[in-house]
Tab-separated table of C-alpha atoms and ligand atoms in Angstrom:
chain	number	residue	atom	x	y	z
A	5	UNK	CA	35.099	124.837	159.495
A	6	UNK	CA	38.428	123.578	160.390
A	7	UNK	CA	37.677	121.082	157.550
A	8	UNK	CA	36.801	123.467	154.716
A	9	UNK	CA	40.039	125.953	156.146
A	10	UNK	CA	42.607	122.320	155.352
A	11	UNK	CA	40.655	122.028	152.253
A	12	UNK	CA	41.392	125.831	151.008
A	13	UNK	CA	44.670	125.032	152.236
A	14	UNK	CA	45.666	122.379	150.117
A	15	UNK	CA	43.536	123.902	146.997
A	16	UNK	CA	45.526	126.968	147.006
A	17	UNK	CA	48.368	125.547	147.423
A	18	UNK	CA	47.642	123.042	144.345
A	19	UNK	CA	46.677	126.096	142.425
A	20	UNK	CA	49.802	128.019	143.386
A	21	UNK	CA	52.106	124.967	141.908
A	22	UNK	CA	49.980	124.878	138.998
A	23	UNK	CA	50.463	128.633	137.540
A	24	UNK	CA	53.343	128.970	134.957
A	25	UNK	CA	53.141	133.013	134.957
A	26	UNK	CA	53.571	135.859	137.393
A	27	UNK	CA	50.557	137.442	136.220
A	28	UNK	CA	48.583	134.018	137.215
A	29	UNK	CA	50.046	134.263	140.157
A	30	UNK	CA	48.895	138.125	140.918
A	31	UNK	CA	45.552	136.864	140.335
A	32	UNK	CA	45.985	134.154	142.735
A	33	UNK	CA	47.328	136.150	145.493
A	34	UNK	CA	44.221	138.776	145.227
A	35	UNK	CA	41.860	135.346	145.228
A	36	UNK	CA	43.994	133.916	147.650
A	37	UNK	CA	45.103	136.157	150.668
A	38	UNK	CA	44.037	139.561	149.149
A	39	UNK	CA	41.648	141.673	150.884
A	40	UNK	CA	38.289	140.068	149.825
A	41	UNK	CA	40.370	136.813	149.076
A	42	UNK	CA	38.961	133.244	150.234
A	43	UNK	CA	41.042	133.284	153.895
A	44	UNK	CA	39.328	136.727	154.123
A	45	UNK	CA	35.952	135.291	153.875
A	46	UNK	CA	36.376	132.089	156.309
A	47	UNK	CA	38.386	134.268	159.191
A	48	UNK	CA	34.648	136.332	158.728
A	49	UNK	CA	33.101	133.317	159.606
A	50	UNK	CA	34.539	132.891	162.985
A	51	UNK	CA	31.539	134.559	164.865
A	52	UNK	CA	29.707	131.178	163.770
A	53	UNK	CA	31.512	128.970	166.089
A	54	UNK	CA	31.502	128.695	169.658
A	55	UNK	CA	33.981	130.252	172.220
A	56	UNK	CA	35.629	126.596	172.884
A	57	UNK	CA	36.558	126.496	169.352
A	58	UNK	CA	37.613	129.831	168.387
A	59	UNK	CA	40.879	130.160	169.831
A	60	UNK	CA	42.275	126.989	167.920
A	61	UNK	CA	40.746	127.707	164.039
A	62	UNK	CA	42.342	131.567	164.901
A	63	UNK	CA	45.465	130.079	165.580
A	64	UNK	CA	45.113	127.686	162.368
A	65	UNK	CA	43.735	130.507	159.995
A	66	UNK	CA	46.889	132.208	160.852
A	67	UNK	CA	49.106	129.661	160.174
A	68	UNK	CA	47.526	128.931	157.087
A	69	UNK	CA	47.981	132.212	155.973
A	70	UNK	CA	51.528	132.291	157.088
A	71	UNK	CA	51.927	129.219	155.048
A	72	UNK	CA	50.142	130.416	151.859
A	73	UNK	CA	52.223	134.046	152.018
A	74	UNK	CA	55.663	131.648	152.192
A	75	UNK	CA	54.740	129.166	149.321
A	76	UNK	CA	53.685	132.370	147.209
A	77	UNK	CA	56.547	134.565	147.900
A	78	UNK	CA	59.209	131.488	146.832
A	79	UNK	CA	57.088	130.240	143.760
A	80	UNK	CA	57.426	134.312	142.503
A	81	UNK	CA	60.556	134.061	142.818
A	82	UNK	CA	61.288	130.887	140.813
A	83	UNK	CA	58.850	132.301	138.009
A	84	UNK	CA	60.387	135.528	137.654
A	85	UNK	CA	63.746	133.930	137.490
A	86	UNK	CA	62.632	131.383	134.516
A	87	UNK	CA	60.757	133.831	133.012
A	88	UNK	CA	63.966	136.172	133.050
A	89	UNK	CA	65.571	133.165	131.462
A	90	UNK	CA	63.392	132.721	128.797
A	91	UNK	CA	63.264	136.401	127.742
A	92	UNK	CA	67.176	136.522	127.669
A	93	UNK	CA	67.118	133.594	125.371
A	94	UNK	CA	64.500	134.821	123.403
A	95	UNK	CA	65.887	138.020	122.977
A	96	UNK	CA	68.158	139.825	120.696
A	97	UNK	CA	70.487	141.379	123.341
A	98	UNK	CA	72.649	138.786	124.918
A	99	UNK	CA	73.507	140.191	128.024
A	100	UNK	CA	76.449	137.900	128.588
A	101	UNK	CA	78.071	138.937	125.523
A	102	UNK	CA	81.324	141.277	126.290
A	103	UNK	CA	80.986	144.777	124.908
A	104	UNK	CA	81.607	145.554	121.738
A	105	UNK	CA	84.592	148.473	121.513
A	106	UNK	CA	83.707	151.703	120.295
A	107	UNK	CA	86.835	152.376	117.951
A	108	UNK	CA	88.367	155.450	119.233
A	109	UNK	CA	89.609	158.130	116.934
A	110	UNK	CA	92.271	160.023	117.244
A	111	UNK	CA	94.487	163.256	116.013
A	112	UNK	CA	97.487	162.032	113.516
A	113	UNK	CA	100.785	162.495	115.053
A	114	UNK	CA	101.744	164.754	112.476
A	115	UNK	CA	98.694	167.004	112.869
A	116	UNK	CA	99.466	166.925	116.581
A	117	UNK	CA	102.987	168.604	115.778
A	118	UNK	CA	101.580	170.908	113.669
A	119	UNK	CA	99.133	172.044	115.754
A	120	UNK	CA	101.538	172.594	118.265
A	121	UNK	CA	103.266	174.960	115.599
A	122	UNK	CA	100.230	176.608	114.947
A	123	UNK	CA	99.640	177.011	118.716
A	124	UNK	CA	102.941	178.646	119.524
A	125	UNK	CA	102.944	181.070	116.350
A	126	UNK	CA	99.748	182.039	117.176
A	127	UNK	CA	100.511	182.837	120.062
A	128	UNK	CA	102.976	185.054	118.325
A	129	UNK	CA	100.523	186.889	116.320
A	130	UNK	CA	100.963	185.020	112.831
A	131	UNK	CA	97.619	183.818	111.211
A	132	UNK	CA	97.848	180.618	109.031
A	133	UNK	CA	97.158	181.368	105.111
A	134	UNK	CA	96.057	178.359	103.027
A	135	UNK	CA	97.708	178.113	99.677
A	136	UNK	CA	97.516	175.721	96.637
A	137	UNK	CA	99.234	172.025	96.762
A	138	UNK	CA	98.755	172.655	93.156
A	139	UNK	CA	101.546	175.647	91.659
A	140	UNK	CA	102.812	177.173	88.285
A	141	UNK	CA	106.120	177.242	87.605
A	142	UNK	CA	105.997	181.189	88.654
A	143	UNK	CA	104.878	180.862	92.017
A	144	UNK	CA	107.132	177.708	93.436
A	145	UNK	CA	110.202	178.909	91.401
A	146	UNK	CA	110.624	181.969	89.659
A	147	UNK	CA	108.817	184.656	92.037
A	148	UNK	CA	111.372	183.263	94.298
A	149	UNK	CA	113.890	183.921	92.274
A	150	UNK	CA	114.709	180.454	91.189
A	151	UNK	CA	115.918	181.619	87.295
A	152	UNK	CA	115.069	178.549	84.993
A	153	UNK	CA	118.007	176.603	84.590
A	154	UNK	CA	119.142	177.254	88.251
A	155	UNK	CA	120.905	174.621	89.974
A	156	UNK	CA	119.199	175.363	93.684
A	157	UNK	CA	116.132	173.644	91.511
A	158	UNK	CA	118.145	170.207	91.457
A	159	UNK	CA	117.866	170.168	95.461
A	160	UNK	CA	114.116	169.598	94.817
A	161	UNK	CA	112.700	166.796	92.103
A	162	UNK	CA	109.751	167.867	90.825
A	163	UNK	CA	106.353	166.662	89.743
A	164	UNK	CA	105.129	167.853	86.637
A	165	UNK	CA	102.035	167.914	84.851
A	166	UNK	CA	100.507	167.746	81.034
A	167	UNK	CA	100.443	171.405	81.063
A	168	UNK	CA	104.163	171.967	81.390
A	169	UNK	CA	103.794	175.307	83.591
A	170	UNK	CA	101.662	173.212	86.252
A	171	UNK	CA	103.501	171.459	88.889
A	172	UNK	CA	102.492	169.791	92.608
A	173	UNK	CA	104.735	172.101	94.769
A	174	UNK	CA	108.046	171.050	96.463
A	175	UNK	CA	107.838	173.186	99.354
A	176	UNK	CA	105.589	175.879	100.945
A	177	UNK	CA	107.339	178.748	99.760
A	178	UNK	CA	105.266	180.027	97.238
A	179	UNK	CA	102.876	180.698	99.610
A	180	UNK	CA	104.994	183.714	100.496
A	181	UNK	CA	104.247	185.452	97.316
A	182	UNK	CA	100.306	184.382	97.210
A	183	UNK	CA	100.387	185.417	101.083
A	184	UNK	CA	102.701	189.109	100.314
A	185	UNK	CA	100.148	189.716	97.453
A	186	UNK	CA	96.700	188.972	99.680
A	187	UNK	CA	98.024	191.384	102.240
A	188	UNK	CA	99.826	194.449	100.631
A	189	UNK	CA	100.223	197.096	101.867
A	190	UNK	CA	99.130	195.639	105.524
A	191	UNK	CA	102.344	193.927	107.121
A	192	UNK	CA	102.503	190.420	107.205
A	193	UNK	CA	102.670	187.859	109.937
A	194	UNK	CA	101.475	184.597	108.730
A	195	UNK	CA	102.215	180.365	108.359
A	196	UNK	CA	101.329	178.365	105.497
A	197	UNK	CA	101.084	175.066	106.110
A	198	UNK	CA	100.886	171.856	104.080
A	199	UNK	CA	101.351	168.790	102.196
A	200	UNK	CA	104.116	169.632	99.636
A	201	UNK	CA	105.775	166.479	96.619
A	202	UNK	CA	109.009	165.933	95.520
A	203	UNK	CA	109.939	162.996	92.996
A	204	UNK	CA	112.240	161.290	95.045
A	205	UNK	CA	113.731	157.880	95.813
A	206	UNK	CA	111.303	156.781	98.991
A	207	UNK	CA	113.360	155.102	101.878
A	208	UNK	CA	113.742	155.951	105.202
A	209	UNK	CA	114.814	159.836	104.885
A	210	UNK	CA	112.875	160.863	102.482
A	211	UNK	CA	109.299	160.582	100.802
A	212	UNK	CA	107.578	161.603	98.181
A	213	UNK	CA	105.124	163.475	99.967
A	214	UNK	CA	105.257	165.112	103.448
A	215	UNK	CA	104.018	168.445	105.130
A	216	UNK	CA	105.783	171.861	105.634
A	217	UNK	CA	104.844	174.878	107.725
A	218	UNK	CA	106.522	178.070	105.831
A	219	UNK	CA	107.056	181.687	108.070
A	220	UNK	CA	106.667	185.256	106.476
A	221	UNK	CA	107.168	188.179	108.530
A	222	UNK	CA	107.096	191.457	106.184
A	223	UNK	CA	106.971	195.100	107.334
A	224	UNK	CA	108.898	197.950	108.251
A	225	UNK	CA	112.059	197.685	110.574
A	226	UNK	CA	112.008	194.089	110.681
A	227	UNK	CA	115.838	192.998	110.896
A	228	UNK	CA	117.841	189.591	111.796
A	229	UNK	CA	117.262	190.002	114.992
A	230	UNK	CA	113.317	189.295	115.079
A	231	UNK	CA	114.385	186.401	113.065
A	232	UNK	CA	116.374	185.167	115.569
A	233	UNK	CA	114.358	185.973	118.155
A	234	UNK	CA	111.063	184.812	117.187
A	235	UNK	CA	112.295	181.469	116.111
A	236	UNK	CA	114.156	181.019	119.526
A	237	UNK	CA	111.284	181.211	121.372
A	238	UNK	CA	109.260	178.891	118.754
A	239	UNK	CA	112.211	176.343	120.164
A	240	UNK	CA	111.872	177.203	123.137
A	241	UNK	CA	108.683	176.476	123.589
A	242	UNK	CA	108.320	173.155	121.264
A	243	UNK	CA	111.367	171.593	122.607
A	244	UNK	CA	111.977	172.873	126.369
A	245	UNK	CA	112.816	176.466	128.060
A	246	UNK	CA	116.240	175.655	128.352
A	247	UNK	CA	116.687	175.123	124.771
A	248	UNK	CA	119.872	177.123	122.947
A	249	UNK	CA	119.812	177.505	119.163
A	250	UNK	CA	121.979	178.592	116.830
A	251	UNK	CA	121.957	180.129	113.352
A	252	UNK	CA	124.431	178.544	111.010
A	253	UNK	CA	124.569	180.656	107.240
A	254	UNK	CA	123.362	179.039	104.015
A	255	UNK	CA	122.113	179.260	100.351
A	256	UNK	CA	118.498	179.645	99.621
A	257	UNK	CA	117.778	181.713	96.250
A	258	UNK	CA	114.434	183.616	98.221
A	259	UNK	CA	116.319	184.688	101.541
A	260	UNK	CA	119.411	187.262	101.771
A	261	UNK	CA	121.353	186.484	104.025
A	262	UNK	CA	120.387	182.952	104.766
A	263	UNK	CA	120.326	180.462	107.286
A	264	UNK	CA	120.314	177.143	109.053
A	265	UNK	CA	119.021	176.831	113.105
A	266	UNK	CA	119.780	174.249	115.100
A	267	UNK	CA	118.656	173.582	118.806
A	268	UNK	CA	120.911	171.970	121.437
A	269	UNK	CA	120.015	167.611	120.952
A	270	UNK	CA	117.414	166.853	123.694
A	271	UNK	CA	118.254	163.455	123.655
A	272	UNK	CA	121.727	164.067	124.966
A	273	UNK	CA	121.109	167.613	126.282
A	274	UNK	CA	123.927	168.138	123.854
A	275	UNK	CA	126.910	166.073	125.727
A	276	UNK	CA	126.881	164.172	122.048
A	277	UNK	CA	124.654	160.997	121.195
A	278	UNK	CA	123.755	158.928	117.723
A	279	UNK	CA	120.716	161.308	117.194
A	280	UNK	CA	122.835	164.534	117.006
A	281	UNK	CA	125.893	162.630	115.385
A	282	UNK	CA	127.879	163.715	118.542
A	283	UNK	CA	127.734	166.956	117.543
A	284	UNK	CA	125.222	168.398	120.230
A	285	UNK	CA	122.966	170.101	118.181
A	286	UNK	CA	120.402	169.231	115.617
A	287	UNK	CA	119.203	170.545	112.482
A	288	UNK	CA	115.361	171.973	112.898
A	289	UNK	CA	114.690	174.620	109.790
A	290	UNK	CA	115.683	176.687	107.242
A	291	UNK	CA	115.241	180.756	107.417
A	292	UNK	CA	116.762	183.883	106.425
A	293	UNK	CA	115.571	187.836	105.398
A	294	UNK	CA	113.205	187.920	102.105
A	295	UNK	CA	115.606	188.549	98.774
A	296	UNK	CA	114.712	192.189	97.804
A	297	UNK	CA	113.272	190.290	94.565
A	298	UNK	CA	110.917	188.219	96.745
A	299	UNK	CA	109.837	191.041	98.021
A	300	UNK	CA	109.266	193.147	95.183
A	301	UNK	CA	107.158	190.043	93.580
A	302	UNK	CA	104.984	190.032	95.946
A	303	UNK	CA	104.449	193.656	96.014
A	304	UNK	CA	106.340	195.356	98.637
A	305	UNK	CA	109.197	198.375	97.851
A	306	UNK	CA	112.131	196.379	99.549
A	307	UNK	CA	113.580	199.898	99.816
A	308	UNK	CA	110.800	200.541	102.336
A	309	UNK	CA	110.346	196.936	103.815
A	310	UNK	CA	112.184	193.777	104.830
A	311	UNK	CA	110.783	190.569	106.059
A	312	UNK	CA	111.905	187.474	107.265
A	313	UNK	CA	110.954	183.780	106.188
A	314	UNK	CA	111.947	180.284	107.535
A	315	UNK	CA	110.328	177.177	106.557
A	316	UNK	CA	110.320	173.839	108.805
A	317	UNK	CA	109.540	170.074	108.595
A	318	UNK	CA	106.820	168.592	111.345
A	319	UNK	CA	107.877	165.126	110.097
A	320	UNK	CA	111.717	165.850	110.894
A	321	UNK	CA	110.719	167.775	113.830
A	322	UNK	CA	108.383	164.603	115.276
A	323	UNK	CA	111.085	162.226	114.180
A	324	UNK	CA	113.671	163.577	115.973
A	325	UNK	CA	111.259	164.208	119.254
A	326	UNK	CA	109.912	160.578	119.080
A	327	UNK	CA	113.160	158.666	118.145
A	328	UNK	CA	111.103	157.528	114.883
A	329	UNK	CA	113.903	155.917	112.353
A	330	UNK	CA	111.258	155.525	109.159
A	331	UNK	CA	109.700	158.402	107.249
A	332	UNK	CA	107.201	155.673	105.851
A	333	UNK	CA	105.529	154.882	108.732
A	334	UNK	CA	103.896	158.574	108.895
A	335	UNK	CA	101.912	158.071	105.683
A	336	UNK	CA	101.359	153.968	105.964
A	337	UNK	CA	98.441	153.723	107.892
A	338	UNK	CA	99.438	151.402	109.959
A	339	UNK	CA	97.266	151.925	112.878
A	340	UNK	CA	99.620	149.841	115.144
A	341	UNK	CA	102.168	153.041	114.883
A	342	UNK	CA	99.279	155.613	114.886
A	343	UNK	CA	98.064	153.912	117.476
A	344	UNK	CA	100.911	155.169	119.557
A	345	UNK	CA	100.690	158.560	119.555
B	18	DAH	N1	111.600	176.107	101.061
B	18	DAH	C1	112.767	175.540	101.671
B	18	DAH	C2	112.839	174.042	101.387
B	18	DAH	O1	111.837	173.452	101.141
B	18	DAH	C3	112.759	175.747	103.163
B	18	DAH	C4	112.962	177.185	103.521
B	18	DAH	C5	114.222	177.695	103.770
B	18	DAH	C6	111.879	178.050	103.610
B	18	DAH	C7	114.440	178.992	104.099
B	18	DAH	C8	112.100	179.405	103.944
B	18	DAH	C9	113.396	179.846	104.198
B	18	DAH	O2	111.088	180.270	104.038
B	18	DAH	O3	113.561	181.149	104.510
B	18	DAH	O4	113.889	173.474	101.444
């Protein structure tokens, strides 16, 4: 008996060497040392021998089995880890290879800053009103009391058309009139946004394309001072609390009286620097009450209403927060300056 126990002994182990799969070896193991397996069956044989020789084929079936459950264990191991191997070569997925990026997408910087706007007006209780990149004559000059041969029209190069009365528009203005007539007799609190074209030399400070967001407040008892105050808190709040501004007058044919603000430099905090031209203060937008013909175009009885408009630049305003020197870059698509933002 001790015979045939060496004999399964070396057998299995033979067998165990021989088997190239896991799944070989599973059957092995249940042949082997599973409950009905060939140790099973000899240990069942004990009650054959005699007393004397029990104790010693016990002690041998044991370490048999001890032996058998060790050689099995290690030879699973070394098959699963070739047949891992195999099946990574095989394979189309290479674990080993890094990750491919997921390109991430992002916001342009000038939508950012005009989100912002939109954030802060809304706040303010002014809707945004979408209106045509694509104008007549009428609506970008005349209804704003451009007359034809105007000189104010010089300060903005325009793109014309086949059909002579069709024009891109030069700023976001016209809006006012498409926004005064979409509303009347309701008063008006509303941004128009956009890309607006001028035929211009492109270089650094200016570009043939860029965005505006346009203002129009328009109802009854609306004076300078909501003007004023309104767009001191819009600088407030896009620039810093501690922000001053101040209103400097000037010329635009659609406002009466008219005006310049400009917010204390935020470089500099307005002790003088190269951004502010050691002035202090920088230029931000353009504003002023709604000409009593501006209003009467777009519908209202300026004897019964007023209004104020102002009209601003994100790509000035960005410049100016970023320290960008190059109106190009915004519309260049160069993702190593997107990237940035
Ligand atoms: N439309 C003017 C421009 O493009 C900017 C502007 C100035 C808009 C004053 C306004 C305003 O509404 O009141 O230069």
């Amino acid at each position: 008996m001790l015979a045939q126990l060496n004999e399964l002994h070396a057998q299995s182990i033979e067998r165990l060497n021989q088997s190239t799969a896991t799944a070989e070896l599973e059957a092995w193991y249940k042949e082997t040392l599973g409950r009905k397996g060939s140790i099973y069956l000899l240990t069942r044989q004990v009650g054959g021998l005699s007393p004397e020789e029990r104790p010693a084929f016990g002690k041998q079936i044991n370490i048999v089995k001890n032996e058998l459950q060790a050689a099995y264990d290690s030879r699973l191991a070394e098959l699963k880890g070739s047949e891992l191997q195999a099946q990574m070569k095989s394979s189309a997925i290479d674990v080993t290879l890094p990750g491919r990026p997921q390109p991430k997408g992002g916001l342009h910087i000038i939508s950012q800053t005009m989100r912002d706007i939109y954030r802060i007006f809304g706040d303010m209780g002014f809707q945004i009103f979408r209106s045509p990149e694509v104008e007549t004559d009428a609506y970008n000059f005349e209804l704003l009391n451009f007359p034809p041969h105007h000189p104010a029209r010089e300060m903005q190069d325009t793109f014309y058309t086949s059909d002579e009365d069709v024009i891109l528009r030069t700023h976001t203005s016209p809006g006012q009139i498409r926004a005064m007539r979409a509303y009347y007799p309701e008063p008006v609190r509303v941004i128009l946004p956009g890309m607006v074209y001028r035929n211009e030399q492109v270089n650094a400070r200016s570009h043939l394309q860029f965005t505006q967001v346009e203002g129009l407040a328009v109802g009854e008892d609306i004076s300078m001072a909501d003007l004023k105050g309104t767009l001191t808190d819009f600088a407030r709040r896009m620039f810093g609390a501690g922000r001053e501004t101040r209103f400097r007058a000037s010329y635009f044919p659609f406002t009466e009286p008219s005006a310049e603000m400009d917010v204390t430099c935020f470089v500099c905090e307005a002790k003088g620097c190269q951004l502010c031209k050691y002035t202090g203060w920088l230029e931000i937008l353009g504003c002023g009450m709604v000409h009593p013909m501006v209003l009467r175009n777009g519908g209202y009885d300026p004897e019964k209403y007023t209004g104020f408009a102002f009209g601003l630049g994100p790509e000035r305003i960005t410049m100016l927060k970023y320290g960008i020197t190059d109106i190009r870059h915004f519309w260049e698509n160069d993702l190593r300056f997107l990237q940035q933002f």
